[in-house]
Each structure stands twice: as C-alpha cells, then as structure tokens.
PDB file of C-alpha atoms in Angstrom:
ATOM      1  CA  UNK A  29     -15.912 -17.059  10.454  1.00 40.00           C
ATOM      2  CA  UNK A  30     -16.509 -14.910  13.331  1.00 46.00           C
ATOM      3  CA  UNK A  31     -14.650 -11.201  12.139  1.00 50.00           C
ATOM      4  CA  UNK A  32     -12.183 -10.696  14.783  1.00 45.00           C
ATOM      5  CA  UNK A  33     -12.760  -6.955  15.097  1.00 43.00           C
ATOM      6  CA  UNK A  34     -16.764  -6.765  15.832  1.00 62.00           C
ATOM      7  CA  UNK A  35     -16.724  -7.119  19.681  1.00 76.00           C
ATOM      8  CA  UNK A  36     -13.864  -4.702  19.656  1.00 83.00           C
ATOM      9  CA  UNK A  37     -16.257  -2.240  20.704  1.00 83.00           C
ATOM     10  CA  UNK A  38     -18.545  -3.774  23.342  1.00 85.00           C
ATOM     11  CA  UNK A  39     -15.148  -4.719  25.034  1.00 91.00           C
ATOM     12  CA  UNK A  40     -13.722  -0.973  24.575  1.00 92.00           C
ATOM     13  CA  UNK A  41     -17.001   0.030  26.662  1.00 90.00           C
ATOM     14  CA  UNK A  42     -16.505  -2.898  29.317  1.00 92.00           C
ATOM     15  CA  UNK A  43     -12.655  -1.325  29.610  1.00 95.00           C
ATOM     16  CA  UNK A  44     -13.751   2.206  29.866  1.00 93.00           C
ATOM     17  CA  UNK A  45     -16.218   1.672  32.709  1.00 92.00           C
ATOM     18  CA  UNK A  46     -13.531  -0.349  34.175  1.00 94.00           C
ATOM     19  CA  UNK A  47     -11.162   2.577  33.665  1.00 94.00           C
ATOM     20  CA  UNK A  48     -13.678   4.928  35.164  1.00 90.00           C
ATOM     21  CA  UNK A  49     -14.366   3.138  38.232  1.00 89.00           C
ATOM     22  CA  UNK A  50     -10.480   2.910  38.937  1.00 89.00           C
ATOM     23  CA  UNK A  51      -9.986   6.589  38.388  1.00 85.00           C
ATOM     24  CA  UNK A  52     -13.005   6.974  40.790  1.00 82.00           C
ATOM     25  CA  UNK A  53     -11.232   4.797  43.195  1.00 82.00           C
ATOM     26  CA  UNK A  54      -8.102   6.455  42.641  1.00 77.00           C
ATOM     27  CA  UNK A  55     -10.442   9.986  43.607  1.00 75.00           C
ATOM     28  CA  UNK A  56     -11.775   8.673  46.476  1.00 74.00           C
ATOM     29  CA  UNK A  57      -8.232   7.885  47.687  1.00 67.00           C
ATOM     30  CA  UNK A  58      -7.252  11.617  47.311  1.00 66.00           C
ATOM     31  CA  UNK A  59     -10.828  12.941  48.967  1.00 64.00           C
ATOM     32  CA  UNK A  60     -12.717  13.765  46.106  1.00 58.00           C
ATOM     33  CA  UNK A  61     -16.155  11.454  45.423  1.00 52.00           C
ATOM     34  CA  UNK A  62     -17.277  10.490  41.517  1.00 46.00           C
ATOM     35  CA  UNK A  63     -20.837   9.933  43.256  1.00 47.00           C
ATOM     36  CA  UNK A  64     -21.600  12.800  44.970  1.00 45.00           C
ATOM     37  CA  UNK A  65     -25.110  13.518  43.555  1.00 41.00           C
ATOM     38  CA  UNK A  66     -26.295  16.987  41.891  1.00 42.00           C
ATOM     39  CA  UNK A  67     -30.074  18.303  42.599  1.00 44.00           C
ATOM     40  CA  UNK A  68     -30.727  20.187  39.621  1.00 44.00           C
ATOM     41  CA  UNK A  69     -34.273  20.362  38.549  1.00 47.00           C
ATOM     42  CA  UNK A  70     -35.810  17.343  40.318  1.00 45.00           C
ATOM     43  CA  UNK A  71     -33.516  15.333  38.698  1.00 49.00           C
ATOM     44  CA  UNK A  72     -30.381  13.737  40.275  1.00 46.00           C
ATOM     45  CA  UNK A  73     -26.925  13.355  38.507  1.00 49.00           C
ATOM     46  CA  UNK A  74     -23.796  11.912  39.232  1.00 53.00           C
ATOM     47  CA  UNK A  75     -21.056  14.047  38.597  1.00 54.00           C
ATOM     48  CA  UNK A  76     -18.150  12.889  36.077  1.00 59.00           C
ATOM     49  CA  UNK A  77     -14.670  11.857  36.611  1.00 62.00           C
ATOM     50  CA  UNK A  78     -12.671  14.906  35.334  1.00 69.00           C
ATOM     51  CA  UNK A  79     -10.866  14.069  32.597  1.00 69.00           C
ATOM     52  CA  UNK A  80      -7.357  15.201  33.758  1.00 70.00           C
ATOM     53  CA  UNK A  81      -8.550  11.736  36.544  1.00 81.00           C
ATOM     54  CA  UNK A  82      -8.903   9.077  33.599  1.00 89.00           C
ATOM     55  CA  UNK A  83      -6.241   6.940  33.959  1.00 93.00           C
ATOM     56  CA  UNK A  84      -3.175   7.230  30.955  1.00 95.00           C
ATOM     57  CA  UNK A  85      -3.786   3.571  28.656  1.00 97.00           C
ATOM     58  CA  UNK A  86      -1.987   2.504  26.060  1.00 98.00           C
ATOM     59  CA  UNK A  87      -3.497  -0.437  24.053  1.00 98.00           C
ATOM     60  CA  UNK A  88      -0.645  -2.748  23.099  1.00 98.00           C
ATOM     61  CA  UNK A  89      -0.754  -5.076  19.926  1.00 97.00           C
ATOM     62  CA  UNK A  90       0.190  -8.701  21.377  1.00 95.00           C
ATOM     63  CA  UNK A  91       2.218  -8.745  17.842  1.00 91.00           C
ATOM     64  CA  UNK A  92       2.591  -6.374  14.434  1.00 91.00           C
ATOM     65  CA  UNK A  93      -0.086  -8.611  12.901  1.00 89.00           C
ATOM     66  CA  UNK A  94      -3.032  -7.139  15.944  1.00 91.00           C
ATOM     67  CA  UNK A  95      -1.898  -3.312  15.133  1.00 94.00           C
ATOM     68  CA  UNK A  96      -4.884  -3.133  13.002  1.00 91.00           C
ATOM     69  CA  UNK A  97      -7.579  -4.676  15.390  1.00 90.00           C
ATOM     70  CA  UNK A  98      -5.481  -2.959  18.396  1.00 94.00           C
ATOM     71  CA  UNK A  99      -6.090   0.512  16.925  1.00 94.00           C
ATOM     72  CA  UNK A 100      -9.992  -0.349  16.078  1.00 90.00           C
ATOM     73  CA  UNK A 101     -10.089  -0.866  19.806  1.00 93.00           C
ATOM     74  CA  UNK A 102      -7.977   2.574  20.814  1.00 95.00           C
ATOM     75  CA  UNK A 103     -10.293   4.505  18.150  1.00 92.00           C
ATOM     76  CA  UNK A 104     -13.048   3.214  19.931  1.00 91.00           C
ATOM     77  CA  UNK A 105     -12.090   3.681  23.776  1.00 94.00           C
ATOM     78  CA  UNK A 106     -10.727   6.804  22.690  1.00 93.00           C
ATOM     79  CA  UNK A 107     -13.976   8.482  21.617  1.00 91.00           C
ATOM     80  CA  UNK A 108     -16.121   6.655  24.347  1.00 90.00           C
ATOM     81  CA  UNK A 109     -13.756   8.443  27.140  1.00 91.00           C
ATOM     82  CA  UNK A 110     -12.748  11.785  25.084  1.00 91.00           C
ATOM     83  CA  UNK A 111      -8.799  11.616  26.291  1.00 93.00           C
ATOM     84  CA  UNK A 112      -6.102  10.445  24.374  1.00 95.00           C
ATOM     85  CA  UNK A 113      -4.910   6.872  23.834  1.00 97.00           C
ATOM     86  CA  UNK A 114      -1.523   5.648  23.609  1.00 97.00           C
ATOM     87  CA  UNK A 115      -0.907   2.704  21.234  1.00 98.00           C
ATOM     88  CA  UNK A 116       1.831   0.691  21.352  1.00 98.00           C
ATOM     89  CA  UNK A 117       2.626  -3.137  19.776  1.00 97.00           C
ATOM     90  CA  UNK A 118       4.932  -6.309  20.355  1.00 97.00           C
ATOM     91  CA  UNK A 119       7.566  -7.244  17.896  1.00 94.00           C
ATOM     92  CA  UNK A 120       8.854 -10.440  17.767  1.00 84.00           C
ATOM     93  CA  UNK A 121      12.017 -11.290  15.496  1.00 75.00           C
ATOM     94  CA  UNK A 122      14.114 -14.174  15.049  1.00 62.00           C
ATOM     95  CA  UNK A 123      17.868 -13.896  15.982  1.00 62.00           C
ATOM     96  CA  UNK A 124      19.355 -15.339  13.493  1.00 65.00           C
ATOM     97  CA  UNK A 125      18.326 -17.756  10.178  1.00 69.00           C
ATOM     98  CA  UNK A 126      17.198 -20.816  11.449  1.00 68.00           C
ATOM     99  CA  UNK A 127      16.627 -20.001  14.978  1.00 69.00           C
ATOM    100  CA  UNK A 128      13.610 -21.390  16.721  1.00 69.00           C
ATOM    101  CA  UNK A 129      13.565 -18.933  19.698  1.00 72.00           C
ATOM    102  CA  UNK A 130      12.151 -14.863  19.328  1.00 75.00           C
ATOM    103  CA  UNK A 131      13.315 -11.745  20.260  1.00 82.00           C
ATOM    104  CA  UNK A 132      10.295 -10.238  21.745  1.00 90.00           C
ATOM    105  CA  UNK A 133      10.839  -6.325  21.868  1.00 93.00           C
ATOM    106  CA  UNK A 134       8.076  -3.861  22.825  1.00 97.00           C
ATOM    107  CA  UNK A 135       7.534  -0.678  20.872  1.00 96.00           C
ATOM    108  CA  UNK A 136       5.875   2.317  22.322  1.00 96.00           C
ATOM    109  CA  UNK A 137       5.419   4.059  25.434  1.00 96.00           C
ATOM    110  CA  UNK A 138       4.168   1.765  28.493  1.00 97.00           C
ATOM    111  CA  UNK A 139       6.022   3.613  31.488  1.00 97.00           C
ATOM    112  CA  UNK A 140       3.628   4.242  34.725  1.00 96.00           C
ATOM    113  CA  UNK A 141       0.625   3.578  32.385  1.00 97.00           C
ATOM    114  CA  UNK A 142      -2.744   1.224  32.326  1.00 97.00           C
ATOM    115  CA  UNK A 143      -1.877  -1.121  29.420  1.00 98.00           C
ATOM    116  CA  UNK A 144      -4.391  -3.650  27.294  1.00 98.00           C
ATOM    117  CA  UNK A 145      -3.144  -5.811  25.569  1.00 98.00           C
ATOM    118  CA  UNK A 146      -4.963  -7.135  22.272  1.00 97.00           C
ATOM    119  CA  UNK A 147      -4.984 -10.044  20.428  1.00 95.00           C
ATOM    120  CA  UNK A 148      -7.609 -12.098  18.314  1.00 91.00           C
ATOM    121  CA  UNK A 149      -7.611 -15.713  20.791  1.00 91.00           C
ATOM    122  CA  UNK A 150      -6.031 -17.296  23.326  1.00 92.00           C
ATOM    123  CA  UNK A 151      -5.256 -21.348  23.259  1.00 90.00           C
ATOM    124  CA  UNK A 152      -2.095 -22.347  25.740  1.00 90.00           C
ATOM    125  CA  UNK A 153      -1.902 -18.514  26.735  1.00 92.00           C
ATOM    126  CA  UNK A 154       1.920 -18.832  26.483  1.00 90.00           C
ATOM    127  CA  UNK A 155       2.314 -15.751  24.033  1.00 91.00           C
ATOM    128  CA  UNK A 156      -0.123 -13.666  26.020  1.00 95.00           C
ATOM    129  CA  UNK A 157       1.395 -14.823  29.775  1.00 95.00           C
ATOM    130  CA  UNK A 158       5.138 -13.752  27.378  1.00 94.00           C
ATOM    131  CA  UNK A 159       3.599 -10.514  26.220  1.00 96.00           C
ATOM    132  CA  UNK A 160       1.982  -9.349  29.794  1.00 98.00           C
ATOM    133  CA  UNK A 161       5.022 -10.026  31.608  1.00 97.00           C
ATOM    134  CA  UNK A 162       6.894  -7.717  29.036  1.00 97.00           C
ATOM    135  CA  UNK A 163       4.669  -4.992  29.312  1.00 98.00           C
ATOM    136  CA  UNK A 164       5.142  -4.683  32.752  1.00 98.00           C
ATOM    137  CA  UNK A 165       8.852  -5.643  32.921  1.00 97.00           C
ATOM    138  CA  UNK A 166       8.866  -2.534  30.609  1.00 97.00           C
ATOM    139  CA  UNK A 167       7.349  -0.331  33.187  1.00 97.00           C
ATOM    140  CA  UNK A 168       3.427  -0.351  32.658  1.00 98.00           C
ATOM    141  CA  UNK A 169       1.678   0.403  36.173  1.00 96.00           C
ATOM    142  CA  UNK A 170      -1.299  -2.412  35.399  1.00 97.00           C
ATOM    143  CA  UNK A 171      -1.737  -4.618  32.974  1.00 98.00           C
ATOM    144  CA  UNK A 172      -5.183  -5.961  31.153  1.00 98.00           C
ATOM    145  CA  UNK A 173      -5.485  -8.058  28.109  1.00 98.00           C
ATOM    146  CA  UNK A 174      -8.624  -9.008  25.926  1.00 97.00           C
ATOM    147  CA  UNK A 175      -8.695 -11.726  23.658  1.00 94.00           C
ATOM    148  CA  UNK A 176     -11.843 -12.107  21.170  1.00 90.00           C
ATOM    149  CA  UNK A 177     -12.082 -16.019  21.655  1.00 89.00           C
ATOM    150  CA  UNK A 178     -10.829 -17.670  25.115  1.00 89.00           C
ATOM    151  CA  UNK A 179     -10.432 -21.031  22.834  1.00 88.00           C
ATOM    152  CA  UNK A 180      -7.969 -22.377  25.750  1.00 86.00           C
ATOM    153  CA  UNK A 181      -8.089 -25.576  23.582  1.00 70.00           C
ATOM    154  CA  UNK A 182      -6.432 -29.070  23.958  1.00 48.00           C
ATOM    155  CA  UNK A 183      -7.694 -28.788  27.982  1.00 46.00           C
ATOM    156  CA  UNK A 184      -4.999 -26.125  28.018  1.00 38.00           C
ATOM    157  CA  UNK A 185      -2.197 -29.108  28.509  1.00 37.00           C
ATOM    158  CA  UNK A 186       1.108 -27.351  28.273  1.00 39.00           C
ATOM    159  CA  UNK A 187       3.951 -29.269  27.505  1.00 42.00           C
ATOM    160  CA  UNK A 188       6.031 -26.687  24.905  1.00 43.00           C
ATOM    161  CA  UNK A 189       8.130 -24.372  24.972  1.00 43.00           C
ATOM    162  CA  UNK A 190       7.078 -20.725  24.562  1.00 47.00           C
ATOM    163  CA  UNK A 191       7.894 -18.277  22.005  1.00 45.00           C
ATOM    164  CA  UNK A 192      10.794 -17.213  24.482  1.00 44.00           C
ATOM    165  CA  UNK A 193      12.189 -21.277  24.969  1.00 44.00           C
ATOM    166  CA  UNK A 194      10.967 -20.978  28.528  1.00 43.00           C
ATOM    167  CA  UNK A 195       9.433 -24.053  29.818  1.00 41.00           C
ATOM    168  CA  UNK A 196       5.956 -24.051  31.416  1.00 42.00           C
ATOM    169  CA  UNK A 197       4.770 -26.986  34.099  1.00 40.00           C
ATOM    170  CA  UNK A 198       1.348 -28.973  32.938  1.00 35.00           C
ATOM    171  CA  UNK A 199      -0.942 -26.658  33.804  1.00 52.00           C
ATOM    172  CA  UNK A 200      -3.902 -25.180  32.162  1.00 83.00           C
ATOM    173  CA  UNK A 201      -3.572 -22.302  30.332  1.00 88.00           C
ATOM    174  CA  UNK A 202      -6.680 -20.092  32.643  1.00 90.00           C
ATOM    175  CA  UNK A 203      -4.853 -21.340  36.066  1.00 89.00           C
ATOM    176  CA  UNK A 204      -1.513 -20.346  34.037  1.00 92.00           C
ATOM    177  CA  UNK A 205      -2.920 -16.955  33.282  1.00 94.00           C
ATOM    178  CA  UNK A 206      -4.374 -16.403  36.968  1.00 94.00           C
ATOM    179  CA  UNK A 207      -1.183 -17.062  38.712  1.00 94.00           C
ATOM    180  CA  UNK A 208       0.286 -14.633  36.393  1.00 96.00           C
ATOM    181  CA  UNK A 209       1.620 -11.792  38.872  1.00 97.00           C
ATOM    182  CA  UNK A 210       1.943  -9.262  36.437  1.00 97.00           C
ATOM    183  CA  UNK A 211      -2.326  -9.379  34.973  1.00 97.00           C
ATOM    184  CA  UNK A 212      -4.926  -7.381  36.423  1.00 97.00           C
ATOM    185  CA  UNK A 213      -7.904  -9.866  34.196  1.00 97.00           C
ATOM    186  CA  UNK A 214      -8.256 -11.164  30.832  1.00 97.00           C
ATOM    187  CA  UNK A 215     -11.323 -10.383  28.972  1.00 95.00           C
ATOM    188  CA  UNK A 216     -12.404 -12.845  26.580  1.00 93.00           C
ATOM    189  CA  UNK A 217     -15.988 -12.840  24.795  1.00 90.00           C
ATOM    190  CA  UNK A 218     -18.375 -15.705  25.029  1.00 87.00           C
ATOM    191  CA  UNK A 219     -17.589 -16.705  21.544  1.00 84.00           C
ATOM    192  CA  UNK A 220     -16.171 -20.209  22.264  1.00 82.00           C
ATOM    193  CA  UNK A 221     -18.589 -21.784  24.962  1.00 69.00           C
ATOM    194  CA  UNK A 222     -21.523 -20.443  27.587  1.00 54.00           C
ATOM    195  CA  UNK A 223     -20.386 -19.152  31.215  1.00 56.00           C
ATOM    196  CA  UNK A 224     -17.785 -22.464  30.944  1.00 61.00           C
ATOM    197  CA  UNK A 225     -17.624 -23.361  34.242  1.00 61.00           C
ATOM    198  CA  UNK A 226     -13.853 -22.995  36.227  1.00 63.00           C
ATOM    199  CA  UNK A 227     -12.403 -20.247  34.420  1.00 78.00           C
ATOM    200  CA  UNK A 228     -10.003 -18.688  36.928  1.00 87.00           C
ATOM    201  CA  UNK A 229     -11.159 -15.720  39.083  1.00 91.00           C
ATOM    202  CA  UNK A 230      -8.588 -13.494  36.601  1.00 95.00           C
ATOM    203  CA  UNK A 231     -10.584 -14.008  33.361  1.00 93.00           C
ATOM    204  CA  UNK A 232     -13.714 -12.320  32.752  1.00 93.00           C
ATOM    205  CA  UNK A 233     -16.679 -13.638  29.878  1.00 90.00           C
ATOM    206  CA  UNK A 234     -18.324 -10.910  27.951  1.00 89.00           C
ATOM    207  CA  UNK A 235     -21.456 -11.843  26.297  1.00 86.00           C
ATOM    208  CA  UNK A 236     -21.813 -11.047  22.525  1.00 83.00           C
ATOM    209  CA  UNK A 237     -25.066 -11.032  22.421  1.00 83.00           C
ATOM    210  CA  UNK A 238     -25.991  -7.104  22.219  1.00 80.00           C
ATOM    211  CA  UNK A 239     -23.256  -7.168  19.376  1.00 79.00           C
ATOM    212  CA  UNK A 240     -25.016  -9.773  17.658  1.00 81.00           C
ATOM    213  CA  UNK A 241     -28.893  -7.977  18.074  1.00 84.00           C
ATOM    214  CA  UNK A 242     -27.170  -4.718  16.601  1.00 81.00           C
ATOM    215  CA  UNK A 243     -25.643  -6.138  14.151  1.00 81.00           C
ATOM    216  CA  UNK A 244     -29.180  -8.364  12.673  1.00 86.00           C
ATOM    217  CA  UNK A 245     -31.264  -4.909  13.364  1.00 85.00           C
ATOM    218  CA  UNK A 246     -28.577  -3.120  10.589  1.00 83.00           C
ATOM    219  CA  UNK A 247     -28.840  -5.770   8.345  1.00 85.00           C
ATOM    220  CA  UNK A 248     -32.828  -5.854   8.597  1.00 87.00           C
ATOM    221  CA  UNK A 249     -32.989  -2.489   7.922  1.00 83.00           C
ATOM    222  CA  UNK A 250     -30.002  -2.284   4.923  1.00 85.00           C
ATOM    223  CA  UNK A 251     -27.595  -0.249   7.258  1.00 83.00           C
ATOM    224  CA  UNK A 252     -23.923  -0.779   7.726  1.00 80.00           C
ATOM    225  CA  UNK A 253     -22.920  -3.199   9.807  1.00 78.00           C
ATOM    226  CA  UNK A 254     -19.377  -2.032   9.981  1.00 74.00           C
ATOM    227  CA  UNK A 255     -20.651   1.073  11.326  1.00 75.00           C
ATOM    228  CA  UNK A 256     -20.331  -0.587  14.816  1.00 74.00           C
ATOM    229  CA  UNK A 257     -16.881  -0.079  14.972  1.00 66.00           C
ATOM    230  CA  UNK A 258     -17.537   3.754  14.825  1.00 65.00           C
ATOM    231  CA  UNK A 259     -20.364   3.905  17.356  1.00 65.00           C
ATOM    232  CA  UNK A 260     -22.946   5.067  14.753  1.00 66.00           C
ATOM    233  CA  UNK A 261     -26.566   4.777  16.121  1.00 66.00           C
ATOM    234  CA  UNK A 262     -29.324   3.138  14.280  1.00 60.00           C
ATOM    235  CA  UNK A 263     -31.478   6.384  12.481  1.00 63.00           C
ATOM    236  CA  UNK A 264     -34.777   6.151  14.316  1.00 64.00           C
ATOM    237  CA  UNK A 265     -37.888   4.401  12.222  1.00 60.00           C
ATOM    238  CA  UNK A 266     -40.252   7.127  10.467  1.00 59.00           C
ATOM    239  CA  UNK A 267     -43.113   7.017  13.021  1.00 62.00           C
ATOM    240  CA  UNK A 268     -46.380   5.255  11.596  1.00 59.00           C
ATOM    241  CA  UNK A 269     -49.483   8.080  10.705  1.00 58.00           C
TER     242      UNK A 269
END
C-alpha cells in the first residue's frame, strides 16, 4: 500500500508557497511589496516575506490516530518556512457505553490562526466537513485541509449520519465539501485517479509524481528513502574522469 506519510512533504511545500503568497497579499494590503526586485550584481532578486509576515498555522490532526502523520507534516513546513508551527489534534469520545454518537473536542490552540487540517483520505467527507467546521467554530481565522487520497468513493452518495448524528442531503461528498463555508480548499494528491474531471472549484489535485522520481532515484542509488520526510538531498554522483 501507498505509505500515508510520503507526500507529506510535497504537500507541506504546496502549503508554504500558499502561505507565502497570502502573507504577501496580506503586505501588499499594508503598503509593503514581496516583489519589489533587488539589482545587486547583474542579478535580480526578489526580496523575502519577513518572517515576523508568515502567517501563525497550526496543523490540526483530523483525529488522535493522524498526530503522527500531522506532526511529519508540521516538521516539514516548519523547516521549509523557518517559524514556528503550532500543532493541534481532534478528539473524538463516546458519551457514554453504547452510544453511537461522538463528542468531538479540539485540543490545542486554533484562535485567529491559519489551520490545516490532516488526515490520511477522504470518502463521504463527513468527518472532515465535522472537523473543519470545528476548527473554525473554535476560532481559527482560515481553514485548509489535505487529505493523501481524495477516494470520494461510492459516487460520494450520502445517506448517513455523521460522526456528530447530523444528517446530510444526497449530495456528493466534493460539492458537500465546496459549499462548506468554513474551507478555504482541500488538497488531495493524485493518488486515486488522473485530473478526475468535476472536482469542485474548493479541492485542489497535487501530482505525486516528483515524489515518486525521488523516491526510485534513492532506491537506485541504495539511499534512504525515508529521508524525504526530512528534506535530505540526493549526494551528488562522483563526476566521471
């Protein structure tokens, strides 16, 4: 099976441009310009958003089984954008013995900040449309989400309840997603089907296929493949006499 926690990083890098270009935005709003260019020995430079500009994120754990993958992902977009990540996660708990309805309560500190939320797939999208809504009912200021494998099986029919006993009209679960209020875009990886036509506007296909070509180069040439998740670069070749 596909392991969960290799696109982690390519997706970490797709978030932190994304974060970049809203702190630039956010810049631009208060007269200052990320693209102002630099003339510094014939060669032209953009100069950097300042780090006190990056936005405040907190990667949130759709559920205490993600903490794991979630923090693979914070460890990552943490070192790609050198400022501190807040992690926080979703616990969900029965109320009593026998009770078919959760609890959902979030732990960790969401309040006025950009928030992702992790989890390994998303099939009827109820528990991620339950855990977006919470993050921002809790005081987040945007709300993303990134899901390894958009499955959206079954035709993304809804006819159950969700975790919460809340009732959801036939719908499918990428139109359920979109009309979400609460979600900025879901990122989901290219895992499960080829640019599927009619996702909604709100969910976003990354390819997998650089992830893939790094990983077969490290295995060619007996290096670790796990060493993705850290950002190590490939040692270069000896050159040929």
């Amino acid at each position: 099976p596909v392991e969960h926690l290799l696109p982690g990083p390519v997706a970490a890098a797709y978030f932190n441009e994304e974060m970049y270009d809203l702190a630039n935005q956010r810049l631009e709003l208060e007269g200052f310009r990320r693209k102002t260019h630099v003339q510094c020995d014939s060669e032209t430079t953009d100069i950097p958003v300042p780090k006190w500009a990056y936005p405040e994120i907190t990667v949130v754990a759709a559920h205490e089984g993600h903490v794991a993958r979630a923090s693979e992902f914070r460890k990552v977009l943490q070192k790609l954008s050198g400022v501190e990540i807040g992690m926080a996660f979703i616990s969900k708990s029965r109320q009593a013995p026998g009770e078919k309805t959760y609890e959902t309560i979030l732990v960790g500190d969401v309040k006025d900040r950009e928030c992702i939320i992790i989890d390994d797939m998303v099939n009827t999208g109820t528990t991620m449309v339950s855990a977006i809504n919470l993050t921002k009912e809790s005081g987040a200021r945007g709300v993303y989400a990134y899901a390894t494998h958009g499955v959206f099986g079954g035709g993304g029919s809804l006819s159950d309840r969700d975790a919460d006993g809340n009732n959801f009209n036939s719908t499918t679960a990428p139109q359920m997603l979109n009309d979400t209020d609460a979600l900025e875009f879901l990122l989901v990886s290219n895992s499960v089907g080829k640019n599927r036509p009619g996702l909604a506007p709100k969910i976003r296909q990354l390819s997998v296929a650089p992830l893939l070509a790094e990983a077969i180069a490290r295995a060619l040439h007996n290096y670790s493949i796990s060493g993705i998740l850290d950002l190590e670069d490939l040692p270069k070749p000896p050159q040929r006499p």
